[in-house]
């Protein structure tokens, strides 16, 4: 029976075979050659090794999966961090900064600058206009080579065009008295405060501006303007007809610039200036400049193309006042507007305004990032910029000369303040003083050249 069972087992696992046998009594006797069913030990060992190797590989793969699962959160966090860091520069891509088609814009800018220099050269030929024409022709040749070689270095070319444009702006026709009344000397020192007082409204008004009418021929007239509604808007300017009245807060007149601080002609931000009895300021929630004549009560408006507003390009990072995207300044002969644009990568742009017609006559582009600056002011066509040093000290560190298009970033002119935040700083050509609105305090300084 045992043999029969063995045969059945073997037969069940291999090909069936017939085996002859003899019947004897109650048994069947067979002769079996068992070698035909020899167990394949060698093959079994080989298969066993393969199974073991497969198990090891499977275990190793599972370990890698576990490690990958553990690293995935870190990889996701790293990707999110990189994405966030690149987001700020996404406009370089979306604006086509590194696109071959952008060369067309370079050509257009070159043509515009070439036209400006040509006109200046025809009216007043000199070495500077001649050199500019030569450099512009070389720049045109370089752009054509960029087309041909398919090799782009647009950032370098843009920087080059910005410098050429600044020099071209300086060559444009500017009134003779623009240069004759200004001695292009750089400021050398700022005094300790000659005036320090709280504004006449309230200590809670931490943002605003103050100063003296900047027109040389005007009589002594001081002004004060404070922002309300979250230190963002205003609609009234306070006028004093003498320094004595200003210091004693008497005999003043509150002039309404707009019917309310939410009116379309209301003031936004602290970049206000008074020039020739006219208030110049950023119009309510728009990239526009408003002028309000105190005598005639007339308001004019002009659009400031591409200017950032609503805290897109305000002054400074640390201890700053909001809503400082557009800053109006005045010197001997002009009103100036300081702002920033995406096209200039958030760097400061300076435009000269005709105060009567309220239009832009000249524009210069600097390399100074606006948010690295706490405030700016203009003296004789020179832009000065300050930076935060400490709660009680500020420093003039930069100057840009619109006459030459040259920049200086090695100045170090410290001056005192009574608090950290600066809302407005402006220079007055009548008395040569700087006027600072410093966290509700009004300070004035003498300047030296």
Tab-separated table of C-alpha atoms in Angstrom:
chain	number	residue	atom	x	y	z
A	1	UNK	CA	0.000	0.000	0.000
A	2	UNK	CA	2.927	2.270	0.884
A	3	UNK	CA	4.497	1.776	-2.520
A	4	UNK	CA	1.214	2.464	-4.214
A	5	UNK	CA	0.842	5.701	-2.294
A	6	UNK	CA	4.398	6.739	-3.139
A	7	UNK	CA	3.737	6.044	-6.741
A	8	UNK	CA	0.599	8.128	-6.616
A	9	UNK	CA	2.496	11.000	-4.990
A	10	UNK	CA	5.278	10.882	-7.495
A	11	UNK	CA	2.889	10.343	-10.347
A	12	UNK	CA	0.942	13.365	-9.181
A	13	UNK	CA	4.023	15.541	-9.505
A	14	UNK	CA	5.662	14.126	-12.667
A	15	UNK	CA	4.590	12.554	-15.931
A	16	UNK	CA	2.611	9.306	-15.351
A	17	UNK	CA	4.224	5.972	-16.367
A	18	UNK	CA	2.958	2.354	-16.618
A	19	UNK	CA	4.763	-0.242	-14.430
A	20	UNK	CA	4.213	-4.041	-15.026
A	21	UNK	CA	3.521	-6.235	-12.003
A	22	UNK	CA	2.459	-9.759	-10.871
A	23	UNK	CA	-0.563	-10.704	-8.832
A	24	UNK	CA	0.425	-12.813	-5.861
A	25	UNK	CA	-2.156	-13.699	-3.289
A	26	UNK	CA	-3.590	-10.401	-2.152
A	27	UNK	CA	-0.658	-8.322	-3.351
A	28	UNK	CA	0.736	-6.829	-6.537
A	29	UNK	CA	4.478	-7.162	-6.894
A	30	UNK	CA	6.303	-4.665	-9.123
A	31	UNK	CA	9.923	-3.920	-9.949
A	32	UNK	CA	10.572	-0.189	-9.871
A	33	UNK	CA	13.639	1.760	-11.081
A	34	UNK	CA	13.593	4.696	-8.691
A	35	UNK	CA	16.399	6.572	-10.489
A	36	UNK	CA	13.928	7.983	-12.934
A	37	UNK	CA	12.405	9.949	-10.035
A	38	UNK	CA	15.653	11.258	-8.480
A	39	UNK	CA	14.999	14.565	-6.570
A	40	UNK	CA	16.579	17.583	-8.441
A	41	UNK	CA	18.680	18.740	-5.488
A	42	UNK	CA	20.986	21.006	-7.527
A	43	UNK	CA	18.099	22.815	-9.146
A	44	UNK	CA	16.381	23.077	-5.760
A	45	UNK	CA	19.428	24.762	-4.213
A	46	UNK	CA	19.636	27.184	-7.135
A	47	UNK	CA	15.964	28.059	-6.889
A	48	UNK	CA	16.318	28.485	-3.122
A	49	UNK	CA	19.176	30.962	-3.669
A	50	UNK	CA	17.091	32.877	-6.187
A	51	UNK	CA	14.186	33.044	-3.757
A	52	UNK	CA	16.520	34.279	-1.014
A	53	UNK	CA	18.020	36.911	-3.322
A	54	UNK	CA	14.539	37.996	-4.321
A	55	UNK	CA	13.567	38.353	-0.666
A	56	UNK	CA	16.683	40.435	0.039
A	57	UNK	CA	15.967	42.675	-2.949
A	58	UNK	CA	12.377	43.037	-1.833
A	59	UNK	CA	13.478	43.985	1.694
A	60	UNK	CA	15.958	46.514	0.282
A	61	UNK	CA	13.274	48.028	-1.951
A	62	UNK	CA	10.858	48.264	0.976
A	63	UNK	CA	13.576	50.019	3.011
A	64	UNK	CA	14.102	52.531	0.201
A	65	UNK	CA	10.368	53.163	0.081
A	66	UNK	CA	10.294	53.809	3.819
A	67	UNK	CA	13.246	56.220	3.513
A	68	UNK	CA	11.573	58.006	0.594
A	69	UNK	CA	8.331	58.359	2.535
A	70	UNK	CA	10.300	59.837	5.425
A	71	UNK	CA	12.085	62.340	3.125
A	72	UNK	CA	8.991	63.439	1.192
A	73	UNK	CA	7.857	66.082	3.739
A	74	UNK	CA	11.334	67.666	3.661
A	75	UNK	CA	11.365	67.591	-0.137
A	76	UNK	CA	7.914	69.216	-0.258
A	77	UNK	CA	9.022	71.908	2.204
A	78	UNK	CA	12.167	72.585	0.152
A	79	UNK	CA	10.115	72.849	-3.042
A	80	UNK	CA	7.663	75.260	-1.404
A	81	UNK	CA	10.567	77.376	-0.134
A	82	UNK	CA	12.161	77.541	-3.588
A	83	UNK	CA	8.792	78.369	-5.159
A	84	UNK	CA	8.238	81.183	-2.665
A	85	UNK	CA	11.726	82.592	-3.284
A	86	UNK	CA	11.281	82.494	-7.046
A	87	UNK	CA	7.804	84.031	-6.952
A	88	UNK	CA	9.210	87.514	-6.364
A	89	UNK	CA	11.151	87.238	-9.624
A	90	UNK	CA	8.370	85.655	-11.631
A	91	UNK	CA	7.680	88.938	-13.398
A	92	UNK	CA	11.076	88.589	-15.113
A	93	UNK	CA	9.663	85.562	-16.873
A	94	UNK	CA	6.114	86.805	-17.384
A	95	UNK	CA	7.411	90.095	-18.750
A	96	UNK	CA	9.563	88.208	-21.257
A	97	UNK	CA	12.803	89.624	-19.888
A	98	UNK	CA	14.779	86.683	-21.211
A	99	UNK	CA	12.821	86.290	-24.411
A	100	UNK	CA	14.213	86.968	-27.866
A	101	UNK	CA	11.160	89.095	-28.620
A	102	UNK	CA	12.250	91.470	-25.865
A	103	UNK	CA	15.032	92.678	-28.142
A	104	UNK	CA	12.371	94.612	-30.027
A	105	UNK	CA	11.747	96.673	-26.912
A	106	UNK	CA	15.488	97.331	-26.597
A	107	UNK	CA	15.499	98.588	-30.174
A	108	UNK	CA	12.529	100.823	-29.442
A	109	UNK	CA	14.215	102.276	-26.344
A	110	UNK	CA	17.382	102.872	-28.341
A	111	UNK	CA	15.427	104.737	-31.019
A	112	UNK	CA	13.715	106.929	-28.404
A	113	UNK	CA	17.034	107.815	-26.742
A	114	UNK	CA	18.617	108.413	-30.160
A	115	UNK	CA	15.838	110.861	-31.039
A	116	UNK	CA	16.319	112.771	-27.757
A	117	UNK	CA	20.083	113.063	-28.304
A	118	UNK	CA	19.654	114.035	-31.966
A	119	UNK	CA	17.336	116.894	-31.007
A	120	UNK	CA	19.710	118.026	-28.265
A	121	UNK	CA	22.675	117.826	-30.667
A	122	UNK	CA	20.882	119.930	-33.284
A	123	UNK	CA	20.006	122.621	-30.720
A	124	UNK	CA	23.312	122.621	-28.855
A	125	UNK	CA	26.054	120.442	-30.397
A	126	UNK	CA	28.831	119.595	-27.943
A	127	UNK	CA	31.242	116.818	-27.020
A	128	UNK	CA	28.713	115.080	-24.765
A	129	UNK	CA	26.010	114.829	-27.445
A	130	UNK	CA	28.605	113.700	-29.995
A	131	UNK	CA	29.890	110.993	-27.638
A	132	UNK	CA	26.348	109.887	-26.860
A	133	UNK	CA	25.521	109.484	-30.553
A	134	UNK	CA	28.634	107.336	-31.013
A	135	UNK	CA	27.775	105.165	-28.019
A	136	UNK	CA	24.172	104.775	-29.189
A	137	UNK	CA	25.331	103.612	-32.616
A	138	UNK	CA	27.589	101.059	-30.939
A	139	UNK	CA	24.701	99.901	-28.740
A	140	UNK	CA	22.532	99.437	-31.850
A	141	UNK	CA	25.288	97.338	-33.418
A	142	UNK	CA	25.505	95.204	-30.262
A	143	UNK	CA	21.745	94.580	-30.276
A	144	UNK	CA	21.889	93.498	-33.916
A	145	UNK	CA	24.718	91.110	-33.014
A	146	UNK	CA	22.530	89.686	-30.241
A	147	UNK	CA	19.875	88.987	-32.886
A	148	UNK	CA	22.418	87.317	-35.164
A	149	UNK	CA	24.325	85.252	-32.592
A	150	UNK	CA	21.251	84.342	-30.522
A	151	UNK	CA	23.252	85.290	-27.432
A	152	UNK	CA	21.442	87.406	-24.879
A	153	UNK	CA	22.657	89.432	-21.941
A	154	UNK	CA	19.623	91.645	-21.584
A	155	UNK	CA	20.318	92.734	-18.021
A	156	UNK	CA	23.682	94.209	-19.013
A	157	UNK	CA	22.142	95.900	-22.041
A	158	UNK	CA	19.273	97.328	-19.970
A	159	UNK	CA	21.774	98.759	-17.484
A	160	UNK	CA	23.698	100.289	-20.371
A	161	UNK	CA	20.536	101.848	-21.840
A	162	UNK	CA	19.548	103.227	-18.444
A	163	UNK	CA	22.889	105.023	-18.206
A	164	UNK	CA	22.586	106.356	-21.761
A	165	UNK	CA	19.036	107.550	-21.067
A	166	UNK	CA	20.119	109.426	-17.932
A	167	UNK	CA	22.872	111.187	-19.866
A	168	UNK	CA	20.443	111.943	-22.693
A	169	UNK	CA	17.927	113.446	-20.245
A	170	UNK	CA	20.664	115.755	-18.963
A	171	UNK	CA	21.293	116.911	-22.552
A	172	UNK	CA	17.654	117.810	-23.194
A	173	UNK	CA	16.707	121.457	-23.267
A	174	UNK	CA	16.525	122.672	-19.665
A	175	UNK	CA	15.878	126.317	-18.738
A	176	UNK	CA	19.119	128.254	-18.357
A	177	UNK	CA	18.332	129.224	-14.772
A	178	UNK	CA	18.092	125.529	-13.897
A	179	UNK	CA	21.889	125.408	-13.869
A	180	UNK	CA	22.727	129.039	-13.169
A	181	UNK	CA	20.962	129.166	-9.803
A	182	UNK	CA	22.382	125.843	-8.648
A	183	UNK	CA	25.987	125.247	-7.741
A	184	UNK	CA	26.292	121.518	-8.270
A	185	UNK	CA	28.029	120.819	-4.999
A	186	UNK	CA	27.385	117.815	-2.807
A	187	UNK	CA	26.068	118.289	0.713
A	188	UNK	CA	28.802	117.879	3.334
A	189	UNK	CA	27.077	118.197	6.719
A	190	UNK	CA	23.695	118.379	8.470
A	191	UNK	CA	23.282	120.265	11.757
A	192	UNK	CA	21.585	119.171	14.949
A	193	UNK	CA	17.838	119.979	14.942
A	194	UNK	CA	17.177	123.733	15.004
A	195	UNK	CA	13.448	123.091	15.498
A	196	UNK	CA	11.848	120.261	17.473
A	197	UNK	CA	8.151	120.341	18.297
A	198	UNK	CA	5.077	118.140	18.334
A	199	UNK	CA	2.637	118.615	15.468
A	200	UNK	CA	-0.289	120.907	16.262
A	201	UNK	CA	-2.966	118.221	15.832
A	202	UNK	CA	-2.171	115.205	18.009
A	203	UNK	CA	0.655	112.882	18.978
A	204	UNK	CA	-1.379	110.062	17.447
A	205	UNK	CA	-0.825	111.520	13.971
A	206	UNK	CA	2.468	109.759	13.275
A	207	UNK	CA	2.442	110.278	9.504
A	208	UNK	CA	2.395	113.492	7.532
A	209	UNK	CA	4.623	116.278	6.226
A	210	UNK	CA	5.567	119.852	7.004
A	211	UNK	CA	7.825	122.645	5.765
A	212	UNK	CA	7.971	126.042	4.134
A	213	UNK	CA	6.726	127.134	0.700
A	214	UNK	CA	9.618	126.174	-1.592
A	215	UNK	CA	9.335	129.022	-4.115
A	216	UNK	CA	12.149	131.535	-3.673
A	217	UNK	CA	10.001	134.601	-4.427
A	218	UNK	CA	7.177	133.729	-2.043
A	219	UNK	CA	6.776	135.308	1.367
A	220	UNK	CA	7.367	133.352	4.545
A	221	UNK	CA	4.719	130.647	4.695
A	222	UNK	CA	4.836	127.431	6.725
A	223	UNK	CA	2.557	124.447	6.311
A	224	UNK	CA	1.629	121.283	8.129
A	225	UNK	CA	-0.260	118.240	6.861
A	226	UNK	CA	-1.248	115.148	8.889
A	227	UNK	CA	-2.698	111.864	7.658
A	228	UNK	CA	-5.773	110.218	9.162
A	229	UNK	CA	-7.696	107.029	8.256
A	230	UNK	CA	-4.976	104.553	9.154
A	231	UNK	CA	-2.214	107.128	8.526
A	232	UNK	CA	-3.040	106.882	4.819
A	233	UNK	CA	-5.297	109.744	3.696
A	234	UNK	CA	-5.792	113.443	4.352
A	235	UNK	CA	-7.809	116.362	3.031
A	236	UNK	CA	-6.611	119.457	4.934
A	237	UNK	CA	-3.406	121.489	5.036
A	238	UNK	CA	-2.698	123.977	7.844
A	239	UNK	CA	-1.062	127.255	6.768
A	240	UNK	CA	0.940	129.716	8.948
A	241	UNK	CA	2.081	133.099	7.652
A	242	UNK	CA	5.129	133.361	9.903
A	243	UNK	CA	7.588	131.172	11.774
A	244	UNK	CA	6.437	132.739	15.032
A	245	UNK	CA	2.833	131.722	14.360
A	246	UNK	CA	3.965	128.217	13.511
A	247	UNK	CA	5.979	127.810	16.709
A	248	UNK	CA	3.107	129.092	18.862
A	249	UNK	CA	0.316	127.313	16.933
A	250	UNK	CA	-1.691	130.497	16.348
A	251	UNK	CA	-3.136	132.538	13.484
A	252	UNK	CA	-3.258	129.505	11.227
A	253	UNK	CA	-5.778	128.602	8.550
A	254	UNK	CA	-6.911	125.080	7.674
A	255	UNK	CA	-7.295	124.876	3.902
A	256	UNK	CA	-9.511	122.017	2.636
A	257	UNK	CA	-7.813	120.204	-0.253
A	258	UNK	CA	-10.836	117.947	-0.779
A	259	UNK	CA	-14.309	117.637	0.713
A	260	UNK	CA	-13.332	114.499	2.673
A	261	UNK	CA	-10.385	112.180	3.103
A	262	UNK	CA	-12.135	109.635	0.838
A	263	UNK	CA	-12.797	112.111	-1.963
A	264	UNK	CA	-11.144	111.388	-5.319
A	265	UNK	CA	-8.994	114.526	-4.866
A	266	UNK	CA	-7.933	113.659	-1.314
A	267	UNK	CA	-4.305	113.064	-0.360
A	268	UNK	CA	-2.790	109.581	-0.175
A	269	UNK	CA	0.536	109.072	1.572
A	270	UNK	CA	2.951	111.472	3.188
A	271	UNK	CA	4.814	112.604	0.063
A	272	UNK	CA	3.276	116.107	0.022
A	273	UNK	CA	5.031	119.400	-0.809
A	274	UNK	CA	3.976	123.080	-1.022
A	275	UNK	CA	5.419	125.039	-3.954
A	276	UNK	CA	4.214	128.466	-5.105
A	277	UNK	CA	1.101	128.331	-2.915
A	278	UNK	CA	0.168	125.022	-4.578
A	279	UNK	CA	0.004	121.649	-2.852
A	280	UNK	CA	1.456	118.745	-4.844
A	281	UNK	CA	0.586	115.225	-3.703
A	282	UNK	CA	-0.458	111.700	-4.708
A	283	UNK	CA	-4.159	111.557	-5.568
A	284	UNK	CA	-6.457	109.270	-3.618
A	285	UNK	CA	-5.768	105.553	-4.409
A	286	UNK	CA	-4.399	106.167	-7.914
A	287	UNK	CA	-1.044	106.440	-9.669
A	288	UNK	CA	-1.723	110.118	-10.331
A	289	UNK	CA	-0.253	113.415	-9.153
A	290	UNK	CA	-2.643	116.135	-7.985
A	291	UNK	CA	-1.970	119.843	-7.582
A	292	UNK	CA	-4.250	122.075	-5.505
A	293	UNK	CA	-3.894	125.834	-5.784
A	294	UNK	CA	-4.733	127.384	-2.407
A	295	UNK	CA	-5.679	130.739	-3.958
A	296	UNK	CA	-7.868	129.594	-6.853
A	297	UNK	CA	-9.004	126.298	-5.216
A	298	UNK	CA	-8.386	124.587	-8.578
A	299	UNK	CA	-7.221	120.967	-8.723
A	300	UNK	CA	-5.234	119.455	-11.595
A	301	UNK	CA	-4.344	115.797	-12.151
A	302	UNK	CA	-1.774	113.908	-14.219
A	303	UNK	CA	-1.108	110.196	-14.615
A	304	UNK	CA	2.218	108.780	-13.449
A	305	UNK	CA	2.656	105.852	-15.815
A	306	UNK	CA	3.787	102.504	-14.333
A	307	UNK	CA	4.343	103.918	-10.832
A	308	UNK	CA	3.807	101.430	-8.020
A	309	UNK	CA	1.165	102.412	-5.449
A	310	UNK	CA	-0.606	100.995	-2.376
A	311	UNK	CA	2.606	99.823	-0.685
A	312	UNK	CA	3.985	98.131	-3.786
A	313	UNK	CA	7.196	100.185	-3.672
A	314	UNK	CA	7.184	102.119	-0.370
A	315	UNK	CA	10.248	103.404	1.401
A	316	UNK	CA	12.335	101.041	3.556
A	317	UNK	CA	11.980	97.724	5.379
A	318	UNK	CA	12.484	98.641	9.027
A	319	UNK	CA	10.430	100.995	11.224
A	320	UNK	CA	8.779	102.681	8.258
A	321	UNK	CA	5.594	104.533	7.490
A	322	UNK	CA	3.276	102.909	4.951
A	323	UNK	CA	1.854	104.533	1.806
A	324	UNK	CA	5.136	106.171	0.771
A	325	UNK	CA	5.148	104.897	-2.828
A	326	UNK	CA	5.148	108.399	-4.345
A	327	UNK	CA	7.216	111.252	-2.908
A	328	UNK	CA	6.910	114.866	-4.124
A	329	UNK	CA	9.875	117.207	-3.618
A	330	UNK	CA	10.778	120.731	-4.728
A	331	UNK	CA	13.961	122.721	-5.214
A	332	UNK	CA	14.883	126.095	-6.747
A	333	UNK	CA	13.257	125.614	-10.127
A	334	UNK	CA	11.096	122.542	-10.253
A	335	UNK	CA	8.847	120.056	-8.561
A	336	UNK	CA	10.124	116.487	-8.552
A	337	UNK	CA	8.409	113.143	-8.128
A	338	UNK	CA	10.282	110.119	-6.762
A	339	UNK	CA	8.770	106.666	-7.265
A	340	UNK	CA	9.588	103.134	-8.494
A	341	UNK	CA	8.419	100.890	-11.323
A	342	UNK	CA	8.509	97.192	-12.183
A	343	UNK	CA	10.299	98.019	-15.422
A	344	UNK	CA	13.125	99.524	-13.337
A	345	UNK	CA	13.001	96.498	-10.985
A	346	UNK	CA	11.765	98.477	-7.989
A	347	UNK	CA	14.643	100.953	-8.246
A	348	UNK	CA	14.026	104.675	-7.808
A	349	UNK	CA	12.841	106.724	-10.781
A	350	UNK	CA	13.098	110.541	-10.688
A	351	UNK	CA	10.878	112.738	-12.867
A	352	UNK	CA	10.988	116.518	-13.214
A	353	UNK	CA	7.561	118.201	-13.340
A	354	UNK	CA	6.497	121.458	-14.876
A	355	UNK	CA	4.576	122.898	-11.886
A	356	UNK	CA	2.310	125.086	-14.032
A	357	UNK	CA	1.358	122.646	-16.783
A	358	UNK	CA	1.662	119.628	-14.463
A	359	UNK	CA	3.443	117.364	-16.907
A	360	UNK	CA	6.707	115.426	-16.875
A	361	UNK	CA	9.571	117.066	-18.744
A	362	UNK	CA	12.448	114.690	-17.875
A	363	UNK	CA	12.855	111.242	-16.319
A	364	UNK	CA	15.934	109.529	-14.883
A	365	UNK	CA	16.269	105.906	-13.749
A	366	UNK	CA	18.616	105.079	-10.883
A	367	UNK	CA	20.160	101.819	-9.637
A	368	UNK	CA	18.979	102.480	-6.065
A	369	UNK	CA	16.410	99.974	-4.750
A	370	UNK	CA	13.606	102.056	-3.239
A	371	UNK	CA	12.980	99.788	-0.259
A	372	UNK	CA	16.610	100.162	0.840
A	373	UNK	CA	15.879	103.862	1.433
A	374	UNK	CA	13.972	105.553	4.277
A	375	UNK	CA	13.428	108.933	2.572
A	376	UNK	CA	14.590	111.185	-0.266
A	377	UNK	CA	14.918	114.913	-0.980
A	378	UNK	CA	16.117	117.112	-3.863
A	379	UNK	CA	18.714	119.900	-3.838
A	380	UNK	CA	19.715	121.681	-7.063
A	381	UNK	CA	18.628	118.747	-9.195
A	382	UNK	CA	20.502	116.255	-7.018
A	383	UNK	CA	18.557	113.416	-5.420
A	384	UNK	CA	19.676	112.513	-1.885
A	385	UNK	CA	18.620	109.326	-0.075
A	386	UNK	CA	18.756	108.377	3.604
A	387	UNK	CA	18.878	105.084	5.484
A	388	UNK	CA	18.091	103.896	8.997
A	389	UNK	CA	21.034	103.757	11.421
A	390	UNK	CA	19.291	103.535	14.788
A	391	UNK	CA	16.166	104.752	16.569
A	392	UNK	CA	17.777	108.157	17.090
A	393	UNK	CA	20.016	108.495	14.044
A	394	UNK	CA	19.596	108.601	10.282
A	395	UNK	CA	22.214	108.914	7.536
A	396	UNK	CA	22.350	110.436	4.048
A	397	UNK	CA	24.297	107.812	2.103
A	398	UNK	CA	23.504	108.344	-1.589
A	399	UNK	CA	23.255	111.092	-4.202
A	400	UNK	CA	22.204	111.069	-7.856
A	401	UNK	CA	23.020	114.111	-10.003
A	402	UNK	CA	20.407	114.598	-12.724
A	403	UNK	CA	22.695	117.040	-14.547
A	404	UNK	CA	25.406	114.432	-15.142
A	405	UNK	CA	23.469	111.195	-14.586
A	406	UNK	CA	26.122	110.090	-12.093
A	407	UNK	CA	25.525	108.315	-8.769
A	408	UNK	CA	27.450	108.516	-5.480
A	409	UNK	CA	26.836	105.844	-2.848
A	410	UNK	CA	29.703	106.606	-0.479
A	411	UNK	CA	28.201	109.556	1.417
A	412	UNK	CA	27.988	109.428	5.200
A	413	UNK	CA	26.065	112.429	6.564
A	414	UNK	CA	24.452	111.477	9.896
A	415	UNK	CA	21.699	113.489	11.555
A	416	UNK	CA	19.633	113.142	14.716
A	417	UNK	CA	15.968	112.274	15.101
A	418	UNK	CA	13.673	111.780	18.090
A	419	UNK	CA	12.016	108.523	17.018
A	420	UNK	CA	12.508	105.648	14.601
A	421	UNK	CA	9.912	106.252	11.889
A	422	UNK	CA	10.308	108.814	9.100
A	423	UNK	CA	7.190	109.882	7.196
A	424	UNK	CA	8.578	112.773	5.124
A	425	UNK	CA	11.846	114.633	4.566
A	426	UNK	CA	12.101	117.632	2.246
A	427	UNK	CA	14.635	120.362	1.479
A	428	UNK	CA	13.668	124.016	1.226
A	429	UNK	CA	15.772	126.189	-1.132
A	430	UNK	CA	14.576	129.440	0.481
A	431	UNK	CA	16.254	128.910	3.853
A	432	UNK	CA	18.444	125.879	3.025
A	433	UNK	CA	16.832	123.741	5.721
A	434	UNK	CA	15.701	120.131	5.832
A	435	UNK	CA	12.209	119.535	7.223
A	436	UNK	CA	11.475	116.157	8.830
A	437	UNK	CA	8.165	114.628	9.954
A	438	UNK	CA	9.316	112.063	12.523
A	439	UNK	CA	6.577	110.031	14.272
A	440	UNK	CA	4.353	113.082	15.025
A	441	UNK	CA	7.366	115.338	15.732
A	442	UNK	CA	8.437	118.188	13.458
A	443	UNK	CA	12.187	118.796	13.115
A	444	UNK	CA	14.274	121.194	11.022
A	445	UNK	CA	18.013	121.150	10.228
A	446	UNK	CA	20.555	123.502	8.674
A	447	UNK	CA	22.543	122.097	5.736
A	448	UNK	CA	26.111	122.756	4.572
A	449	UNK	CA	27.754	122.268	1.153
